[in-house]
PDB file of C-alpha atoms in Angstrom:
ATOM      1  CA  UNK O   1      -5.735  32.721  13.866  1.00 60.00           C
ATOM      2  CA  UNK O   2      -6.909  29.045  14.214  1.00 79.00           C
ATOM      3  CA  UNK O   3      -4.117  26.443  14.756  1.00 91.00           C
ATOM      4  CA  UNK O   4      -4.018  23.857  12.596  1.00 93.00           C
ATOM      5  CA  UNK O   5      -1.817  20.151  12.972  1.00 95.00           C
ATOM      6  CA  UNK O   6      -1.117  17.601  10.972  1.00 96.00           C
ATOM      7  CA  UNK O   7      -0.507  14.515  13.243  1.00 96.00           C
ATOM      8  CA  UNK O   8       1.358  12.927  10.194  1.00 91.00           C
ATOM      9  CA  UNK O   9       5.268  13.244   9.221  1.00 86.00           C
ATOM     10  CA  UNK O  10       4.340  12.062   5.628  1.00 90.00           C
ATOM     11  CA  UNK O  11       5.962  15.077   3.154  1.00 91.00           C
ATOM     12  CA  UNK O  12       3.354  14.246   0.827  1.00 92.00           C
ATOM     13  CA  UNK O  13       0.347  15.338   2.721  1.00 94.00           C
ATOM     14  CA  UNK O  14       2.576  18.167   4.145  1.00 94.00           C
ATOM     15  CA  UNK O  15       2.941  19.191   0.237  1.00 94.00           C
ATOM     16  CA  UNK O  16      -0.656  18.780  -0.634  1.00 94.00           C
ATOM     17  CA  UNK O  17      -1.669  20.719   2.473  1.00 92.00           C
ATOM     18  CA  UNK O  18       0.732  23.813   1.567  1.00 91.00           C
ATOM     19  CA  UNK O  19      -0.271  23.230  -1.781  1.00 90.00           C
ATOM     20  CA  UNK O  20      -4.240  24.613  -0.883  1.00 85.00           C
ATOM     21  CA  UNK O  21      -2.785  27.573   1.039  1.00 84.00           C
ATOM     22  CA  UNK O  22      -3.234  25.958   4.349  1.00 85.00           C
ATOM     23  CA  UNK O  23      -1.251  27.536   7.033  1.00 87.00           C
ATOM     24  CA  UNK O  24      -0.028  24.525   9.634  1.00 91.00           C
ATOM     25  CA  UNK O  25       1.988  22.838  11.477  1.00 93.00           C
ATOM     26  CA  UNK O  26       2.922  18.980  11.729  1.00 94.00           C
ATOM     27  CA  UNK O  27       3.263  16.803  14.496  1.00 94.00           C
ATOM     28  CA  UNK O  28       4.389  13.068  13.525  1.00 91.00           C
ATOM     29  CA  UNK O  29       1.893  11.028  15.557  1.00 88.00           C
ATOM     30  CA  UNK O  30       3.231   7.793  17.318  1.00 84.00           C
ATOM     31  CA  UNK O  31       0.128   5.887  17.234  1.00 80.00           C
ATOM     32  CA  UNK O  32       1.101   2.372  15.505  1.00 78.00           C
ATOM     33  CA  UNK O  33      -1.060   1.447  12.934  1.00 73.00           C
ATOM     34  CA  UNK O  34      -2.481  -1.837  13.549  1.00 74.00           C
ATOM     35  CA  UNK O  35      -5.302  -3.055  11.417  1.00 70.00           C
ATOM     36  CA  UNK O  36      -7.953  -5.300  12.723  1.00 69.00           C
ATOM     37  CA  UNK O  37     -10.390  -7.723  10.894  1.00 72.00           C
ATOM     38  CA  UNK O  38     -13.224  -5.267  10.094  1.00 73.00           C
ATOM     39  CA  UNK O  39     -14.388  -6.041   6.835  1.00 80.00           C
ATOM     40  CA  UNK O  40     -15.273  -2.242   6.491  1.00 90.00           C
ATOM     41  CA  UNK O  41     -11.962  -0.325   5.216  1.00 94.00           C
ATOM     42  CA  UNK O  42     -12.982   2.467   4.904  1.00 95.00           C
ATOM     43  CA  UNK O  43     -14.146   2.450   9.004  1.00 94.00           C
ATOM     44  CA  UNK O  44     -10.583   1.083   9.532  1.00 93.00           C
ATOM     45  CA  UNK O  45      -9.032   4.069   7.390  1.00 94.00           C
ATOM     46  CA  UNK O  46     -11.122   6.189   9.637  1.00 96.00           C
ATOM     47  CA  UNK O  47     -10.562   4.699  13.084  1.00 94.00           C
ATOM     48  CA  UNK O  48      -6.500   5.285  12.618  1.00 94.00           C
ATOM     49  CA  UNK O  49      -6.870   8.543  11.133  1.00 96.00           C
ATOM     50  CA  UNK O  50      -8.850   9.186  14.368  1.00 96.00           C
ATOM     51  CA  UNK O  51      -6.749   7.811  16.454  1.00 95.00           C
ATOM     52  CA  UNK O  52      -3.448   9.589  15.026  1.00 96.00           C
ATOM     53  CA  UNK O  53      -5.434  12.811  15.508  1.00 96.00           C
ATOM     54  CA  UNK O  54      -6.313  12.221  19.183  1.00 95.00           C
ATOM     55  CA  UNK O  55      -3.033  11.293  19.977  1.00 95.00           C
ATOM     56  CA  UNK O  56      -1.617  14.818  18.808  1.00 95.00           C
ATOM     57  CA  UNK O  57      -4.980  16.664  20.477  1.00 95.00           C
ATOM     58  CA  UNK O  58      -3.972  15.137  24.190  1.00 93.00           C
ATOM     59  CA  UNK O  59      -0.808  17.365  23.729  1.00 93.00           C
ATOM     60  CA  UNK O  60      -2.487  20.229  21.875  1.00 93.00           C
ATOM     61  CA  UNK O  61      -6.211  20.567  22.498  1.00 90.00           C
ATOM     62  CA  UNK O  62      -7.143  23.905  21.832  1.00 92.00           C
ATOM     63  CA  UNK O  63      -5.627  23.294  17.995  1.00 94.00           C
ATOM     64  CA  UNK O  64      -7.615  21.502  14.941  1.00 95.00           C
ATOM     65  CA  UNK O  65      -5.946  18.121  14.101  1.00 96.00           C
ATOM     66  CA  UNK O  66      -5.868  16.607  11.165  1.00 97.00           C
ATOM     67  CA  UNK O  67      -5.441  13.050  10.807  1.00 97.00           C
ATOM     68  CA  UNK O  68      -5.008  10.469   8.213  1.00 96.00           C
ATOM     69  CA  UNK O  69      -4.092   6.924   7.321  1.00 94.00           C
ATOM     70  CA  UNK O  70      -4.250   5.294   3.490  1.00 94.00           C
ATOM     71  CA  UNK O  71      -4.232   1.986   3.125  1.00 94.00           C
ATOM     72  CA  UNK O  72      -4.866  -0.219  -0.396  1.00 96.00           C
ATOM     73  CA  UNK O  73      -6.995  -2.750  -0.566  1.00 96.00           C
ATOM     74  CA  UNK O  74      -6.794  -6.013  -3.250  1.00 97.00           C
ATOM     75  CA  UNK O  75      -9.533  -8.499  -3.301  1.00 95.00           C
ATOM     76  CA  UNK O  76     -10.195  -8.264   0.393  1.00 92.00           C
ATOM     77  CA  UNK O  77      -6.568  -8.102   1.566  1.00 93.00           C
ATOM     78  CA  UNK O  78      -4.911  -4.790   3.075  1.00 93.00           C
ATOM     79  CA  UNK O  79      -1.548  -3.931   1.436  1.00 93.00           C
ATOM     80  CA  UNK O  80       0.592  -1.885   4.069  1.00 88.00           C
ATOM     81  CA  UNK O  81       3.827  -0.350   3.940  1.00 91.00           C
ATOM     82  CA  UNK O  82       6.262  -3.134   2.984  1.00 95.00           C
ATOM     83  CA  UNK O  83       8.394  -4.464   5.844  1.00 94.00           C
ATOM     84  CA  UNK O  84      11.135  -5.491   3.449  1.00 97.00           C
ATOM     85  CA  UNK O  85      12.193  -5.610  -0.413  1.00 97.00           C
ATOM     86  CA  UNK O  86      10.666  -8.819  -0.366  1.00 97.00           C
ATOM     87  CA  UNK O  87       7.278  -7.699   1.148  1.00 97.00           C
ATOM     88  CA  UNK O  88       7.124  -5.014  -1.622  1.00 97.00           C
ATOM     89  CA  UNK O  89       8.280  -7.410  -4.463  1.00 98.00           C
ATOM     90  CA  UNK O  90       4.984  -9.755  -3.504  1.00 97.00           C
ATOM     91  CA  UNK O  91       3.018  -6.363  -3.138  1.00 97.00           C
ATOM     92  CA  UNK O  92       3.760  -5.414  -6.045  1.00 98.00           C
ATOM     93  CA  UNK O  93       3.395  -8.634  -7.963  1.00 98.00           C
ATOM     94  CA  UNK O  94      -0.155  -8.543  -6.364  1.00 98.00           C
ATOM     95  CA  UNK O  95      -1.078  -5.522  -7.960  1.00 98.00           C
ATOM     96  CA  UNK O  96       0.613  -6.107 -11.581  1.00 98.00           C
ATOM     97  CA  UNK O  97      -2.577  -6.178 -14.121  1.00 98.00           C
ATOM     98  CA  UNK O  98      -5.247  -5.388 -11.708  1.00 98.00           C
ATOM     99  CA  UNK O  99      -7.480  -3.119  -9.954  1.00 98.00           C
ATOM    100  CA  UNK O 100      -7.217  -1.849  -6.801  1.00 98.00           C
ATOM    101  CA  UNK O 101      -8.577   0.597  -4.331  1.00 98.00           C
ATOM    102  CA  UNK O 102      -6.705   3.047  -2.200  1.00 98.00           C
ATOM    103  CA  UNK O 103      -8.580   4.217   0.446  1.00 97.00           C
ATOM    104  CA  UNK O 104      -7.763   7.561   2.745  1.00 97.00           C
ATOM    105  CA  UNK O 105      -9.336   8.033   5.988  1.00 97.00           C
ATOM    106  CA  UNK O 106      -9.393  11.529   7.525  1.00 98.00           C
ATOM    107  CA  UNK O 107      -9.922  12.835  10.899  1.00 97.00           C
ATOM    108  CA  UNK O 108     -10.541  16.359  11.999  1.00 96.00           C
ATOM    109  CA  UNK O 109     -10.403  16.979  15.627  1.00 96.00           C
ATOM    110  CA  UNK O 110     -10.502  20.000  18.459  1.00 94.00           C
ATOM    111  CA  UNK O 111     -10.386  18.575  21.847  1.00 93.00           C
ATOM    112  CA  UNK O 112     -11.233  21.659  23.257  1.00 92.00           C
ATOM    113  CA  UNK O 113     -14.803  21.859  20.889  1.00 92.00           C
ATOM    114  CA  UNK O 114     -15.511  18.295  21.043  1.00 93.00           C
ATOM    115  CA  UNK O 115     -15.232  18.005  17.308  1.00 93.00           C
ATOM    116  CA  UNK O 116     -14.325  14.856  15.758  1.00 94.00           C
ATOM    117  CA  UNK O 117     -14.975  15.235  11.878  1.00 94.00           C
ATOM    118  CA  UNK O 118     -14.551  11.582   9.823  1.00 96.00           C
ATOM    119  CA  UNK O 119     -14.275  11.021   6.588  1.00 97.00           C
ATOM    120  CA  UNK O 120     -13.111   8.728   3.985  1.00 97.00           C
ATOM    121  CA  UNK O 121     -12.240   8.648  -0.098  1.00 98.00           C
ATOM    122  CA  UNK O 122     -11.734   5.435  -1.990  1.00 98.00           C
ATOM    123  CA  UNK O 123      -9.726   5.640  -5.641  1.00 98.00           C
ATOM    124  CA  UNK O 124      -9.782   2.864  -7.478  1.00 98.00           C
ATOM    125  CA  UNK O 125      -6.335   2.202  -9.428  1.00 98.00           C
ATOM    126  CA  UNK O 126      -5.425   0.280 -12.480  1.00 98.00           C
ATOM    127  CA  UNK O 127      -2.397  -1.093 -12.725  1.00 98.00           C
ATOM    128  CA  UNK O 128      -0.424  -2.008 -15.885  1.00 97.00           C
ATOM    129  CA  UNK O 129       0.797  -5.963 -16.292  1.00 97.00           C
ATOM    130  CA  UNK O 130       4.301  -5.803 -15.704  1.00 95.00           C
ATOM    131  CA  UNK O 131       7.773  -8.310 -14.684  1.00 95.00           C
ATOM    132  CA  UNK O 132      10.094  -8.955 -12.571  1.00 96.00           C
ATOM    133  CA  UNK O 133      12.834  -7.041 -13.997  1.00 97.00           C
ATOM    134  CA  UNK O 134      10.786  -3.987 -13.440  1.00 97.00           C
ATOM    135  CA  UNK O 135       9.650  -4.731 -10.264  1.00 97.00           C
ATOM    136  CA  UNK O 136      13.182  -4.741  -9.205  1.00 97.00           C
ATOM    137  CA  UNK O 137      14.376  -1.870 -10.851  1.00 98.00           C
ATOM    138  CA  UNK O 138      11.482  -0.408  -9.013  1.00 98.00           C
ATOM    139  CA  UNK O 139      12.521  -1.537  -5.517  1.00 97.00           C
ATOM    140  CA  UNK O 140      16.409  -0.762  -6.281  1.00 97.00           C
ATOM    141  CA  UNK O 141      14.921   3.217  -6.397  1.00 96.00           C
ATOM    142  CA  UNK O 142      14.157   2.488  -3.154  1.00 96.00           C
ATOM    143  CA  UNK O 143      10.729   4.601  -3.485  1.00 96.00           C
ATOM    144  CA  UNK O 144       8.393   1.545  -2.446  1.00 96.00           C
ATOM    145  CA  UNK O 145       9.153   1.790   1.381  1.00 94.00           C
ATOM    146  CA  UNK O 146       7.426   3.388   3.777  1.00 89.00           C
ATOM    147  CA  UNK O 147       4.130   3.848   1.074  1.00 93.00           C
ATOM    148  CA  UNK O 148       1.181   1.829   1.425  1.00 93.00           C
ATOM    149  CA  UNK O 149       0.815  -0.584  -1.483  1.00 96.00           C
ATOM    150  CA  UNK O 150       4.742  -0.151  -1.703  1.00 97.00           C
ATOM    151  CA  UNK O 151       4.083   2.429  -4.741  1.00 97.00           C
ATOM    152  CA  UNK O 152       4.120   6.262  -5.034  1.00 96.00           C
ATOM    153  CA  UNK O 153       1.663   7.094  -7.332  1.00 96.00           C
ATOM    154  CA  UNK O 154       3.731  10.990  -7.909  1.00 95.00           C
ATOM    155  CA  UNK O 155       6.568   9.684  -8.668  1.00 95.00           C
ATOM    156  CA  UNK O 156       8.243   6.821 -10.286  1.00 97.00           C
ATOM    157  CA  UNK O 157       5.226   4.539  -9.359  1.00 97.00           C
ATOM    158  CA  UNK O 158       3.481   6.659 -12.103  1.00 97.00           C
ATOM    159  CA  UNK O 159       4.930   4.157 -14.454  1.00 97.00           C
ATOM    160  CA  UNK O 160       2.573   1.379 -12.750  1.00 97.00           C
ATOM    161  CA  UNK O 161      -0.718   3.194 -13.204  1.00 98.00           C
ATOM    162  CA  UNK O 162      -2.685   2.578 -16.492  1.00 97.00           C
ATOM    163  CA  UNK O 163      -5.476   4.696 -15.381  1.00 98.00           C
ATOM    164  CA  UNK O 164      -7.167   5.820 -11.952  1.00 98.00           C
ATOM    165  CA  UNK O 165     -10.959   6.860 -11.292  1.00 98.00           C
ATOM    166  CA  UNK O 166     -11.418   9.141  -8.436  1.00 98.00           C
ATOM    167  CA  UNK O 167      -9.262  11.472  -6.587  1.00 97.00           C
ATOM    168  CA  UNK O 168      -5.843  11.219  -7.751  1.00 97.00           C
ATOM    169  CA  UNK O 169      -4.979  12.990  -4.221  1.00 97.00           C
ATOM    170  CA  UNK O 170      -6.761  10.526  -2.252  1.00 97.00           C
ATOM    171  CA  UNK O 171      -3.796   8.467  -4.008  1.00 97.00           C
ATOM    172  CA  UNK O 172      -1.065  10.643  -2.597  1.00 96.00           C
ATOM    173  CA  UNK O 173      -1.779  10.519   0.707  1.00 94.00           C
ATOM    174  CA  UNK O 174      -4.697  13.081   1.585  1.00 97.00           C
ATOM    175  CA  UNK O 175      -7.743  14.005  -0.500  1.00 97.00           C
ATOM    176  CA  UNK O 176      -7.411  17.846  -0.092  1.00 95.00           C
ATOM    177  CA  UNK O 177     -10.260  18.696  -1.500  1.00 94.00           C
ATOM    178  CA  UNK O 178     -13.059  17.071   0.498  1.00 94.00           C
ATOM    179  CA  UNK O 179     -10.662  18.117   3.605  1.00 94.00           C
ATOM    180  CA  UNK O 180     -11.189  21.692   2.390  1.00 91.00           C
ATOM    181  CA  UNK O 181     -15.235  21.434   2.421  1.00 91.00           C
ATOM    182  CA  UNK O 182     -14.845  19.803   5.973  1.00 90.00           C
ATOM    183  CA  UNK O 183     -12.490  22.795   7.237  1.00 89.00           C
ATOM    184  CA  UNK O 184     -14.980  25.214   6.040  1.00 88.00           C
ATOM    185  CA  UNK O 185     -17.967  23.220   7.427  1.00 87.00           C
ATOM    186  CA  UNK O 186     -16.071  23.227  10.887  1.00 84.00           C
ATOM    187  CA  UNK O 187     -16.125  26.972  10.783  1.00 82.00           C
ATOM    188  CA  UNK O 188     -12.262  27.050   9.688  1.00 80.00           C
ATOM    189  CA  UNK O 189     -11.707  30.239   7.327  1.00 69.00           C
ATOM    190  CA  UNK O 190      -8.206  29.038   6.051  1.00 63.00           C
ATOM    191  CA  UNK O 191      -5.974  31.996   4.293  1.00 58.00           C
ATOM    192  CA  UNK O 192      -8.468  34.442   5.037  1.00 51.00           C
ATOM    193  CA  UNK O 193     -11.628  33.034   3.337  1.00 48.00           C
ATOM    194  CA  UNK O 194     -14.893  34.478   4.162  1.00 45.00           C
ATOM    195  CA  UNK O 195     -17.424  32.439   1.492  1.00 47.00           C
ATOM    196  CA  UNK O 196     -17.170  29.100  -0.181  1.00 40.00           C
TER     197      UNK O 196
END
């Protein structure tokens, strides 16, 4: 049986992961996540994916790590996870009648085989105009930390979104599918798959 890690704590990607039938464990990597002033995002996504997944190989090498990192992008600026109420209330303010793009780099690493698999899926996001009040109802749920773009598009951040275009995974946290085609491309068989 091949191992396979998630070097994330994130119960989101741990739910779309069992979702697909995927047999795994998780490691919570302790890589911070420091962004730098590439201009490329979705090379950013991809180098702290990478790096999460690395960080969880050095301990388990002979396993096939799975990385990630999402991080949404506005008009050239990177919206993290909100440090505060007040971080997400600008955030979210930001986003209130626009588009933006959330973007999901992935990593898929084996030490042991010297495979380092990157990719990355961008979503782009509509958000409906909305005010204060809501925006602090919103924060009082207390659902805005520790998500990138201080929303969670599955659950009551749904009430944000007018309409998305792409993978409404990628949105979660993971874009399961692509990660799939990448597994089996690797030579992974998950749940006992021979063909795909």
């Amino acid at each position: 049986m091949q191992k396979i890690i998630l070097a994330s704590g994130s119960p989101r990607r741990r739910e779309l992961m069992t979702r697909i039938g995927l047999n795994f464990q998780y490691v919570t990597s302790d890589i911070k996540e420091d962004l730098t002033d590439d201009p490329d995002f979705g090379h950013q996504a991809m180098r702290l994916a990478a790096m999460k997944a690395y960080n969880v190989a050095n301990i388990y090498d002979e396993a096939y790590i799975i990385g990630a990192d999402t991080i949404v992008v506005l008009d050239g600026v990177i919206y993290g996870k909100p440090t505060d109420a007040a971080d997400a209330k600008n955030t979210l303010r930001a986003l209130s009648g626009k588009q933006h793009k959330v973007i999901t780099g992935v990593a898929l690493v084996n030490k042991r085989e010297g495979l380092c698999e990157r990719f990355y899926e961008s979503t782009d996001v509509y958000f409906r105009k909305y005010g204060d009040d809501f925006i602090d109802w919103y924060i009082e749920t207390e659902e805005p930390f520790d998500k990138a773009g201080s929303y969670a598009i599955q659950g009551k951040g749904c009430l944000l979104v007018e309409k998305i275009e792409g993978d409404y995974d990628n949105v979660v946290g993971l874009p399961v599918s692509r990660l799939f085609q990448h597994l089996i491309k690797s030579g992974i068989r998950p749940g006992g798959l021979h063909e795909f």
